[in-house]
Tab-separated table of C-alpha atoms in Angstrom:
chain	number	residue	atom	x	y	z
A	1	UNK	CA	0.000	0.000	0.000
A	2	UNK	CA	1.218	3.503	-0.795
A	3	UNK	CA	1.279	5.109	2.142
A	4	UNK	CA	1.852	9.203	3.331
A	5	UNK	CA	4.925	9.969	4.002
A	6	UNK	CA	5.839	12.383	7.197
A	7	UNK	CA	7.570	15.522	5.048
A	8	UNK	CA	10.828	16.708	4.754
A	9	UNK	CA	12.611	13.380	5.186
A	10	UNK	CA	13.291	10.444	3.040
A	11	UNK	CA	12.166	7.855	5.406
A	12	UNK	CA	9.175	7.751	7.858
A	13	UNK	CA	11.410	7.817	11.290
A	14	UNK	CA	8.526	7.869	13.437
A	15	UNK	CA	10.042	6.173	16.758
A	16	UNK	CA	8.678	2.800	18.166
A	17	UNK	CA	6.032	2.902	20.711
A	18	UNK	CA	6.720	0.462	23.088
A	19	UNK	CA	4.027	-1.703	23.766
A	20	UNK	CA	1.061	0.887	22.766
A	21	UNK	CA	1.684	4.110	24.233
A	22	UNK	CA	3.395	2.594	27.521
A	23	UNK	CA	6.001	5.122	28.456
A	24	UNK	CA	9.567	3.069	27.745
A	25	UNK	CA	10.643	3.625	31.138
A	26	UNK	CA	7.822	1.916	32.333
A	27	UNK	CA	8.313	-0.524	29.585
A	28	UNK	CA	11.707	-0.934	31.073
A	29	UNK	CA	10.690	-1.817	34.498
A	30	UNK	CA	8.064	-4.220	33.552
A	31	UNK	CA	8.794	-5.900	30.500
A	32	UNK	CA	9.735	-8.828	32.351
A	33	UNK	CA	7.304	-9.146	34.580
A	34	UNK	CA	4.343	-11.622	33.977
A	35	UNK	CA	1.468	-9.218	34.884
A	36	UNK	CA	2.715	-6.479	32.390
A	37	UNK	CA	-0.433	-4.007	32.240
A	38	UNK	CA	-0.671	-4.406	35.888
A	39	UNK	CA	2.839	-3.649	36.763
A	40	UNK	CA	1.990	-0.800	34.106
A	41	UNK	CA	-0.819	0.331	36.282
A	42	UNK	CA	1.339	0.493	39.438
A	43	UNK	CA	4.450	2.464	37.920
A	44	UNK	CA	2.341	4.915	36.220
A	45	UNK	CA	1.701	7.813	38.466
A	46	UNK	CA	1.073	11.112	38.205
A	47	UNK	CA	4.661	12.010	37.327
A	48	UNK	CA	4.507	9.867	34.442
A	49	UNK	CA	4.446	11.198	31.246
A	50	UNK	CA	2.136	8.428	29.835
A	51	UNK	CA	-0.661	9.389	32.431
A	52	UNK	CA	0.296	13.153	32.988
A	53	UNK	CA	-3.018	15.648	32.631
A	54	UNK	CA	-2.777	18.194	29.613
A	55	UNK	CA	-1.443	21.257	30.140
A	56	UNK	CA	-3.443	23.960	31.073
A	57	UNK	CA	-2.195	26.506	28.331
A	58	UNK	CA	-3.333	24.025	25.719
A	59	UNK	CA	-6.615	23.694	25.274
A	60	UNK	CA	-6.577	20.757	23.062
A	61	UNK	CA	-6.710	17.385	25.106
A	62	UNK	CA	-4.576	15.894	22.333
A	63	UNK	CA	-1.527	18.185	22.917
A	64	UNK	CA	-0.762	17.374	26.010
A	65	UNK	CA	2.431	18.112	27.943
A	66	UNK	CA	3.696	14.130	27.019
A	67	UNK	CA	3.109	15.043	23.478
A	68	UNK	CA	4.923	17.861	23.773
A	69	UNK	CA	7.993	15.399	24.744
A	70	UNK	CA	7.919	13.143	22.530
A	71	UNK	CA	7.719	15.692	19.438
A	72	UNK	CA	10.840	16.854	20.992
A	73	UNK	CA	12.625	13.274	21.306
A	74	UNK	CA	10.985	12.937	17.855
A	75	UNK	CA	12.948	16.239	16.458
A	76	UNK	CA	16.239	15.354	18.145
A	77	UNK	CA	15.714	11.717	16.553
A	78	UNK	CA	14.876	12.769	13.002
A	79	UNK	CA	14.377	16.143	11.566
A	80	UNK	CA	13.751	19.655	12.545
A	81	UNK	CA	11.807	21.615	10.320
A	82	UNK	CA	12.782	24.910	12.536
A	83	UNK	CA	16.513	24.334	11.504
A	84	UNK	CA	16.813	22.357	8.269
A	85	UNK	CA	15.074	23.252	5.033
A	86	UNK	CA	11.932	21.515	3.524
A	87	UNK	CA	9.776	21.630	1.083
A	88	UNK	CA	6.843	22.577	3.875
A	89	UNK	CA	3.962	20.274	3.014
A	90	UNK	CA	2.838	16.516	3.967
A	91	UNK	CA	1.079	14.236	1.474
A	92	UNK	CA	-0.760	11.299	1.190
A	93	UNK	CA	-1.563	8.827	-1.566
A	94	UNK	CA	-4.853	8.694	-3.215
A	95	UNK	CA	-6.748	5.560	-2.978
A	96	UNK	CA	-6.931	5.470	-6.947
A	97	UNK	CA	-3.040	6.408	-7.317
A	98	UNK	CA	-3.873	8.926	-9.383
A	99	UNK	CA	-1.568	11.466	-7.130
A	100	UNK	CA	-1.408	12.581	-3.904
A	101	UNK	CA	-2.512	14.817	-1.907
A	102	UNK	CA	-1.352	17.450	0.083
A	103	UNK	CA	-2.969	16.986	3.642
A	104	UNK	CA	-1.151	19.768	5.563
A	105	UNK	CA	0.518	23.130	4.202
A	106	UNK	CA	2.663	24.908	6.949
A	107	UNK	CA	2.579	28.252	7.230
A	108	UNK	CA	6.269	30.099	6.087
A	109	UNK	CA	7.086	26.640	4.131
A	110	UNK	CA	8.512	26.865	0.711
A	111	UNK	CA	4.854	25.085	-0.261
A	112	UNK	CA	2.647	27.637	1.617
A	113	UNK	CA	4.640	30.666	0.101
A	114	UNK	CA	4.011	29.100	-3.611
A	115	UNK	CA	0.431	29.197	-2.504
A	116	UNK	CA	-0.364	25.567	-2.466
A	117	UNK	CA	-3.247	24.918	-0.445
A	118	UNK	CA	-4.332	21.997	1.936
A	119	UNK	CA	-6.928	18.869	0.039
A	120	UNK	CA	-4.601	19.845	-3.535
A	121	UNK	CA	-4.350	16.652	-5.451
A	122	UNK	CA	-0.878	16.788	-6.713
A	123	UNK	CA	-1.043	14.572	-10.347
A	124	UNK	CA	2.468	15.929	-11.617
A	125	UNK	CA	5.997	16.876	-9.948
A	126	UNK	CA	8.793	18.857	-12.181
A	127	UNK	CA	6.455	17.307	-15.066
A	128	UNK	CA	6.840	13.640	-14.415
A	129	UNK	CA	3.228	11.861	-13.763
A	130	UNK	CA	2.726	10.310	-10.205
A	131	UNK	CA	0.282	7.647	-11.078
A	132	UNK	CA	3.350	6.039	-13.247
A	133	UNK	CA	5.848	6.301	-10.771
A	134	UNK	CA	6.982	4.020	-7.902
A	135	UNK	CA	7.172	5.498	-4.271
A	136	UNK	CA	10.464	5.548	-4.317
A	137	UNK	CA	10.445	8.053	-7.438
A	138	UNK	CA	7.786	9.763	-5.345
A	139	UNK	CA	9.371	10.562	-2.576
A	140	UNK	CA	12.054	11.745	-4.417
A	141	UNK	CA	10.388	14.181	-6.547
A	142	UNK	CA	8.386	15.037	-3.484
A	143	UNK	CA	11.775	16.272	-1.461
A	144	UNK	CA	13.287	18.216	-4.037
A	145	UNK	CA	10.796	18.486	-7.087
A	146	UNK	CA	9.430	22.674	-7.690
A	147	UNK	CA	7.195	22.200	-10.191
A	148	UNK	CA	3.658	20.835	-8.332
A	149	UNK	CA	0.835	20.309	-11.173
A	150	UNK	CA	-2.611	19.345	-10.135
A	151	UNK	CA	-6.050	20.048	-9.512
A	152	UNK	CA	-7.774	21.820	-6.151
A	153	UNK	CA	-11.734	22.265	-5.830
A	154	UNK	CA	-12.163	20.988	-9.576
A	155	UNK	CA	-9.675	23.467	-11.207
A	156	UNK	CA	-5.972	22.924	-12.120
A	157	UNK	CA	-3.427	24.719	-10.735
A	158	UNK	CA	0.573	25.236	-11.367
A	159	UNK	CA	2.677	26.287	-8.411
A	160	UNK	CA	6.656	26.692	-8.473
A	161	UNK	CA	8.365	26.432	-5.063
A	162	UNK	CA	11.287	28.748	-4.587
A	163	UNK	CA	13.456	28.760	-1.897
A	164	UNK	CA	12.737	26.067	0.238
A	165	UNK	CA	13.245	27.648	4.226
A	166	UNK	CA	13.627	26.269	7.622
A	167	UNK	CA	9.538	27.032	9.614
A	168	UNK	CA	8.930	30.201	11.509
A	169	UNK	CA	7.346	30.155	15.170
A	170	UNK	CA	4.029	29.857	13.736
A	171	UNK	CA	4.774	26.932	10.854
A	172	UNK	CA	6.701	25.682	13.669
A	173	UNK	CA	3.162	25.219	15.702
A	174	UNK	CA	1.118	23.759	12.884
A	175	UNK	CA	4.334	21.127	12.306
A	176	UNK	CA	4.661	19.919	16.394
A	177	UNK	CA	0.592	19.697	16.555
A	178	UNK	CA	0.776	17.811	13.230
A	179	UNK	CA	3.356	15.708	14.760
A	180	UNK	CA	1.856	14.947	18.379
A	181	UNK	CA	-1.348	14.035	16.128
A	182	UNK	CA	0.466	11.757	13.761
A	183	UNK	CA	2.681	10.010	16.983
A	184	UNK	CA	-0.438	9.845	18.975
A	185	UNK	CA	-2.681	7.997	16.095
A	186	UNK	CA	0.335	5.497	15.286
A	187	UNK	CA	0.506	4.429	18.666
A	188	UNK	CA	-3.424	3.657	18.459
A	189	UNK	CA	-4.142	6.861	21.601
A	190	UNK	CA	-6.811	9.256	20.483
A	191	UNK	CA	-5.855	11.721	18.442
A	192	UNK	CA	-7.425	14.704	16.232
A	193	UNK	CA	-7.918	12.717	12.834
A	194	UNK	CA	-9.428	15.212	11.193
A	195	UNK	CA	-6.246	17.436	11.146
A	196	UNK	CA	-4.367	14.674	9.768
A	197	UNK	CA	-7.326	12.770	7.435
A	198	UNK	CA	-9.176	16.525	6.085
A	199	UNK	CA	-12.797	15.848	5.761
A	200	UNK	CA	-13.102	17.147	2.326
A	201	UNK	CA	-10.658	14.686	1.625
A	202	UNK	CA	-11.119	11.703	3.861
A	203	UNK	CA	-13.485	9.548	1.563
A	204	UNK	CA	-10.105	9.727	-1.474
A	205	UNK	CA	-7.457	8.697	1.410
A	206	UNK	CA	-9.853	6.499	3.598
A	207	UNK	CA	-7.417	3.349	2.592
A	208	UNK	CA	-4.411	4.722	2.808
A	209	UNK	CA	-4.502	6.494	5.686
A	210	UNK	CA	-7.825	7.050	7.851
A	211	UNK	CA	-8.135	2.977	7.823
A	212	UNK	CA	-4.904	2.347	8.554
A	213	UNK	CA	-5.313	4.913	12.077
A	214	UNK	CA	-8.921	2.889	12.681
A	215	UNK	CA	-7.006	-0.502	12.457
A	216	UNK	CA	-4.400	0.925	15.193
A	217	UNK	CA	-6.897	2.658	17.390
A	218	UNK	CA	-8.313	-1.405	17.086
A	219	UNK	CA	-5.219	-2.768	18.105
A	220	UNK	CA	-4.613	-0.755	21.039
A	221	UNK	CA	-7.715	-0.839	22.351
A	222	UNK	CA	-7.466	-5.069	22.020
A	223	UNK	CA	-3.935	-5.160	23.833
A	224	UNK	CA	-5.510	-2.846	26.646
A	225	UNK	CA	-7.863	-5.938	27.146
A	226	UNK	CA	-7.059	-8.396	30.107
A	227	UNK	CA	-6.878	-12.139	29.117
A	228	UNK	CA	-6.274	-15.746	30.946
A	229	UNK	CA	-5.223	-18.756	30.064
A	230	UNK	CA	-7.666	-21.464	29.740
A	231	UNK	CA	-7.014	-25.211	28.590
A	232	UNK	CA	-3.623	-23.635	26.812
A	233	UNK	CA	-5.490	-21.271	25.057
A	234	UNK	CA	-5.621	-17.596	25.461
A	235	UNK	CA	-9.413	-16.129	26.527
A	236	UNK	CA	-9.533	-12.467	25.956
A	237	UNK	CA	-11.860	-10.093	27.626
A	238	UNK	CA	-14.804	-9.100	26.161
A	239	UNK	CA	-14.667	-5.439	27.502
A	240	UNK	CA	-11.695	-3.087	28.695
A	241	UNK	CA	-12.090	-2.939	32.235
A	242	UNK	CA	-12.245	0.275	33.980
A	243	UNK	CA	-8.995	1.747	35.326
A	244	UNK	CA	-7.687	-0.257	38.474
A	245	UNK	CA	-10.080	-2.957	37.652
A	246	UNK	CA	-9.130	-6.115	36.074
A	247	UNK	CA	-11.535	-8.889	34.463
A	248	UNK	CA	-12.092	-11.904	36.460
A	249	UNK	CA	-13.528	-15.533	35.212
A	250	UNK	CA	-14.738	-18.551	37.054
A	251	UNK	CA	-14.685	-22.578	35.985
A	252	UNK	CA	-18.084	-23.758	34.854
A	253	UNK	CA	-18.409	-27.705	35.169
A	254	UNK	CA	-22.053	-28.994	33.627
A	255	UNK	CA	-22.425	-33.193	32.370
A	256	UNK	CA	-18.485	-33.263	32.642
A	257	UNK	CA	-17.591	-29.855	30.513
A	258	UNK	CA	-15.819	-27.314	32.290
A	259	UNK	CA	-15.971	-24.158	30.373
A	260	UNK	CA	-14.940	-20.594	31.573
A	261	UNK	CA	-17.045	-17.496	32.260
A	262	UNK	CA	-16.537	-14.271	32.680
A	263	UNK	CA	-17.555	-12.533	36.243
A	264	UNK	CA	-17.127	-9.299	35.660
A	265	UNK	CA	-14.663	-6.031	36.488
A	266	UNK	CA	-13.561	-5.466	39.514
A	267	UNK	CA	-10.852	-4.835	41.941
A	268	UNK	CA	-8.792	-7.357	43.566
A	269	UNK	CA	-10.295	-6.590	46.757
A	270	UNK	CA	-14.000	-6.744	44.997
A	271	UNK	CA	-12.957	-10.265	43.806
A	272	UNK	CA	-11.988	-11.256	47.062
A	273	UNK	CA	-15.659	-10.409	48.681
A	274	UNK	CA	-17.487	-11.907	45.620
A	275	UNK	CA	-15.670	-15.007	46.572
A	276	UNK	CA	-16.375	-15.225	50.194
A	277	UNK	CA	-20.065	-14.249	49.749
A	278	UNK	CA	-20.759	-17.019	46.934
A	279	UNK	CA	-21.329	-20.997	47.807
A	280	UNK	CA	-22.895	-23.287	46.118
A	281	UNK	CA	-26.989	-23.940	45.983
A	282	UNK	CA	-28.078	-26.846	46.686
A	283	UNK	CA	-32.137	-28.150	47.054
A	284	UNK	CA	-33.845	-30.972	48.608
A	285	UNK	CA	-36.131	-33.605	46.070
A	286	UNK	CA	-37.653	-36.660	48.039
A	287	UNK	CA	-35.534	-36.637	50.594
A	288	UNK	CA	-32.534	-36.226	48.953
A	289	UNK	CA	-29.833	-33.135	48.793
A	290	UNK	CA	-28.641	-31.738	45.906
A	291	UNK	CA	-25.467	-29.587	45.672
A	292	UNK	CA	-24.808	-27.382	42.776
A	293	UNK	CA	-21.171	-28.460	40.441
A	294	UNK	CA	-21.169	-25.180	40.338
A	295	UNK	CA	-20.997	-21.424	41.329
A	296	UNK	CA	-23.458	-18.922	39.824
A	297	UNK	CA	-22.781	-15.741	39.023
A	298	UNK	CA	-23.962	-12.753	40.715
A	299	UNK	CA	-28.080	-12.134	39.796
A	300	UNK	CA	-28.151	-15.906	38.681
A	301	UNK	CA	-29.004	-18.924	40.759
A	302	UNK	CA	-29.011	-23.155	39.730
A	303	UNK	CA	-32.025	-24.069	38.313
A	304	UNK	CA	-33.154	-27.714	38.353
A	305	UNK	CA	-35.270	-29.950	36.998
A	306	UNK	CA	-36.856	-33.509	37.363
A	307	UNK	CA	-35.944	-36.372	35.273
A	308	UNK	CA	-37.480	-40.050	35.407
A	309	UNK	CA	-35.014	-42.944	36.359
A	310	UNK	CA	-35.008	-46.278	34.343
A	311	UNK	CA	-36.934	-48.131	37.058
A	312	UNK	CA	-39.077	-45.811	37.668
A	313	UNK	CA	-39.488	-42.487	39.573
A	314	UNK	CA	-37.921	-39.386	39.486
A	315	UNK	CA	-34.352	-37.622	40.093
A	316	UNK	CA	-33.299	-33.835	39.796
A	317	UNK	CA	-30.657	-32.818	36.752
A	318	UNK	CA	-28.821	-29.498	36.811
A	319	UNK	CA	-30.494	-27.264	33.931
A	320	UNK	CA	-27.566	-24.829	34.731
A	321	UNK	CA	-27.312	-20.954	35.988
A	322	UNK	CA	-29.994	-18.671	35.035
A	323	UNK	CA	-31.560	-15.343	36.044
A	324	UNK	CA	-35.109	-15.044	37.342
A	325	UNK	CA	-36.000	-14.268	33.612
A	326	UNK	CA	-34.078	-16.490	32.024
A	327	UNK	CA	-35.216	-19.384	34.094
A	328	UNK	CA	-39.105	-18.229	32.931
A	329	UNK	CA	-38.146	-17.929	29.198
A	330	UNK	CA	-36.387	-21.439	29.235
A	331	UNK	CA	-39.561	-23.416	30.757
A	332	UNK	CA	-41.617	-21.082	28.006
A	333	UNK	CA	-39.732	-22.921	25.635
A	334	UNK	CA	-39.401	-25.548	26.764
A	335	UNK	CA	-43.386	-25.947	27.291
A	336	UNK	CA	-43.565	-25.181	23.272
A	337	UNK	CA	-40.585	-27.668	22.301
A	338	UNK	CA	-42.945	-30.446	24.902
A	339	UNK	CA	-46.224	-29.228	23.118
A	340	UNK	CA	-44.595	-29.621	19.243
A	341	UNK	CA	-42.902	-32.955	20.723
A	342	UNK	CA	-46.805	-34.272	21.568
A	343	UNK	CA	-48.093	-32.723	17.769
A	344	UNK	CA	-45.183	-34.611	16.302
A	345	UNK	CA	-45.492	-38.097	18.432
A	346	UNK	CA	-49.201	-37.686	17.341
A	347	UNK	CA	-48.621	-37.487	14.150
A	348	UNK	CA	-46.381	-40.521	14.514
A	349	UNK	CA	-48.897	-42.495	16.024
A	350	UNK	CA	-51.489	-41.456	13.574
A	351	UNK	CA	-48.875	-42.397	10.545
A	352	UNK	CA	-48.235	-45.684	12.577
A	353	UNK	CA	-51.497	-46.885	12.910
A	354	UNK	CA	-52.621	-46.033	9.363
A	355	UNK	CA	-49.505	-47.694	8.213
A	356	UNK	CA	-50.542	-50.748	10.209
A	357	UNK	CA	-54.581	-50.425	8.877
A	358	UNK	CA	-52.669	-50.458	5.582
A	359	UNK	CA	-50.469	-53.579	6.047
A	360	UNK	CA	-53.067	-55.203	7.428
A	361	UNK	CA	-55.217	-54.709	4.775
A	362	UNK	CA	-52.592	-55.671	1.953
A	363	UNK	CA	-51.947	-58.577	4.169
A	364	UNK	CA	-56.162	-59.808	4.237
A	365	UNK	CA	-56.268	-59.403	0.464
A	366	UNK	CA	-52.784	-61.585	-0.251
A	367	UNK	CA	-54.258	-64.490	2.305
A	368	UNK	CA	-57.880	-63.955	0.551
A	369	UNK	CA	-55.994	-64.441	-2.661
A	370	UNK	CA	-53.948	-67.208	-1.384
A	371	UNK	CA	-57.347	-68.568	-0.080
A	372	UNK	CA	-58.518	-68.771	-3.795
A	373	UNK	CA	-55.741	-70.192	-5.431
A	374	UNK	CA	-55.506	-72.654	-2.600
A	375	UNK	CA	-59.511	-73.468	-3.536
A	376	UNK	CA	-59.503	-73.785	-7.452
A	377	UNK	CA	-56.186	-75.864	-6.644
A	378	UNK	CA	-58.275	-78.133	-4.450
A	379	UNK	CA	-61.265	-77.851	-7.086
A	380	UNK	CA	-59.137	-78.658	-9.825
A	381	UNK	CA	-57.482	-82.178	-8.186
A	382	UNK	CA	-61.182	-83.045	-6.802
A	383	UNK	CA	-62.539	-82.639	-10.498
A	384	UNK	CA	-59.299	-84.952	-11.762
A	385	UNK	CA	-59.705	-87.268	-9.255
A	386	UNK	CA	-63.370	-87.785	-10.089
A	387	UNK	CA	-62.353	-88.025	-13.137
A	388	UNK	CA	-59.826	-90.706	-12.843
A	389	UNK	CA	-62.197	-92.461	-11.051
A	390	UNK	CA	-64.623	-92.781	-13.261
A	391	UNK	CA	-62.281	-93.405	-16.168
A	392	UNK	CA	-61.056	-96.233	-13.731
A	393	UNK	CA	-64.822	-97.391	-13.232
A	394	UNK	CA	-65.142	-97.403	-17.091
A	395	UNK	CA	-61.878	-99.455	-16.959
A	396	UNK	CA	-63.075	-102.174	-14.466
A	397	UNK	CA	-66.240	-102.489	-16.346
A	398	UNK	CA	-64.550	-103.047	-19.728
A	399	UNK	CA	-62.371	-105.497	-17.907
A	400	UNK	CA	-65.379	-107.745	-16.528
A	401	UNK	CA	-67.307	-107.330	-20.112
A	402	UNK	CA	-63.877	-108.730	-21.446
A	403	UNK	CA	-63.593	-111.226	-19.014
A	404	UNK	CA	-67.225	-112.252	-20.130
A	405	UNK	CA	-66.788	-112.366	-23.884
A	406	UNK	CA	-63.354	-114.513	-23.371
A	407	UNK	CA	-65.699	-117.040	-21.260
A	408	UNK	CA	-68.083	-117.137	-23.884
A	409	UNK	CA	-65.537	-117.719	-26.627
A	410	UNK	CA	-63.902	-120.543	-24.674
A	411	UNK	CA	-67.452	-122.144	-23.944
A	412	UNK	CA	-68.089	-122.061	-28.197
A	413	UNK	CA	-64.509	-123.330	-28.687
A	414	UNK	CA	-65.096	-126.342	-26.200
A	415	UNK	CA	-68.727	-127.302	-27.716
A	416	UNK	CA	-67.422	-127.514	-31.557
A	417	UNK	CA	-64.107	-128.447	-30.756
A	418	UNK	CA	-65.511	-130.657	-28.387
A	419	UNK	CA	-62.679	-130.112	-25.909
């Protein structure tokens, strides 16, 4: 990403903040120290110039007294405008690289005397185009280029910059604010954006620049958080805590999970009482005593409920922590999941039982079928047998007429033979 550039150097110098604004010699102390933000906490007092209240001459909260240090520890560090010559503008890259623009013009710079003004998109330096160069190229043309070509408020403009000069008082003024500003946003503090990100400009820079302060405000604001270690795995807050409060968690153990919960801010000693005031619930069912696996939270209590044993009769199950209200939404819905349970185990039984009048049906008309066949079977072997029989009458008869006719034949043979 093409990024701006802080002016009058060739490199962005901006020093290191340790740790996200924590003042190094505090850094110093505690960086090896296991609690870090707390040990933070402790070493920062009033004297410190992390913490330190603005000063009363300034009426800006974002120029404080600190930032007034660290623009000077920036100056020593890097450049000072108020002693070395510069070309007495900032710029930033447009989003569509078609230039860049020039987001602050100091007053007695070599910029602000060739009458550029503040929101100018610069398209051309000493007559080489922008949007074809590399950022290297850029930057060079930037610290020494005269000629500035572009376009302000829809009209193009020419300016020449002459002699480039070291800042009066007043340019002086507009460069440390600018500077506090531009420290203060890349360490993720507040700061006054719209001196550094111009309004009229902000929607052409947004990803170059005003995101790129929103994703370090992000990141400061999500190392401020206070975390634990659960399982090997870190659990960050969901909230920064107030100052001098830390977030505390509790266990949770419910049908052999332990998860972990957030309690709440507080102070140590406000831990210590929430502790020694909280035990665990426990209720009596038939007889019996039931102690909670658990701890509730403050405003929630253990809620039970019955459940039928195998051989009969009931026991109590943990349904977990609740609040008065949650406790009267969950039976709510758990009433409706019962009721749709009963519409959809009617429904069953309904499909059941017309699935069975079905079957059994099917089942009457295959046996009255088998029936049938069974009876033309029978009255088919009763007709052959009847049959057979009488062909076996008709048999035995022709049999005895033969018999008859052979006795006849022997009788004739016997009288003329006379045998």
């Amino acid at each position: 990403m093409k990024r701006f550039i802080i002016p009058l150097i060739a490199a962005f110098a901006i020093p290191t903040a340790v740790n996200a604004g924590v003042d190094p010699e505090v850094h110093k102390i505690c960086k090896e120290v296991n609690d870090y933000m707390g040990c933070v906490k402790a070493n920062s007092t009033s004297k410190s110039l992390l913490f330190k209240e603005p000063n009363k001459k300034i009426k800006n909260k974002f120029f404080t007294t600190n930032d007034q240090i660290k623009v000077e520890n920036w100056k020593k560090e890097n450049f000072d405008p108020s002693k070395q010559a510069s070309v007495g503008y900032i710029y930033a890259w447009a989003d569509d690289d078609s230039g860049i623009y020039a987001i602050k013009v100091f007053s007695s710079g070599a910029a602000g005397k060739a009458g550029l003004k503040e929101s100018s998109l610069i398209t051309y330096i000493d007559d080489q185009k922008l949007s074809e160069a590399d950022a290297e190229t850029v930057n060079k043309l930037y610290l020494g280029g005269r000629k500035l070509t572009g376009i302000y408020k829809g009209k193009n403009f020419t300016k020449t910059l002459k002699d480039f000069s070291v800042l009066n008082k007043k340019g002086m003024k507009e460069f440390d604010y600018y500077m506090a500003q531009t420290l203060r946003l890349e360490s993720g503090l507040e700061g006054d954006v719209d001196y550094i990100v111009l309004p009229e400009i902000k929607e052409n820079i947004k990803k170059n620049l005003y995101d790129y302060y929103a994703e370090k405000r992000a990141e400061y604001l999500e190392s401020l958080k206070d975390f634990t270690i659960f399982e090997g795995k870190k659990i960050l807050a969901s909230r920064l805590c107030p100052q001098n409060e830390n977030m505390y968690w509790m266990n949770e153990t419910y049908r052999g999970e332990t998860t972990i919960k957030e309690i709440g801010c507080m102070t140590k000693k406000e831990n210590e009482t929430y502790w020694r005031k909280r035990t665990k619930e426990y209720t009596t069912f038939n007889g019996k005593k039931y102690t909670a696996s658990i701890i509730c939270p403050e405003g929630e209590n253990m809620r039970w409920q019955k459940v039928p044993k195998f051989l009969g009769g009931y026991n109590l199950e943990e349904i977990g922590c609740m609040s008065e209200k949650e406790h009267n939404d969950y039976w709510v819905n758990q009433k409706i999941i019962n009721q749709r349970n009963r519409e959809l185990q009617q429904r069953q039984t309904m499909q059941d039982l017309q699935n069975f009048l079905e079957e059994t049906s099917r089942r009457n008309e295959e046996s009255r079928k088998e029936r049938n066949r069974i009876q033309e079977n029978h009255n088919r072997w009763v007709e052959q047998f009847n049959r057979d029989q009488q062909n076996y009458q008709q048999q035995q008869e022709l049999n005895r007429s033969l018999d008859k006719l052979n006795k006849s034949v022997d009788s004739i043979n016997n009288k003329m033979w006379g045998y």
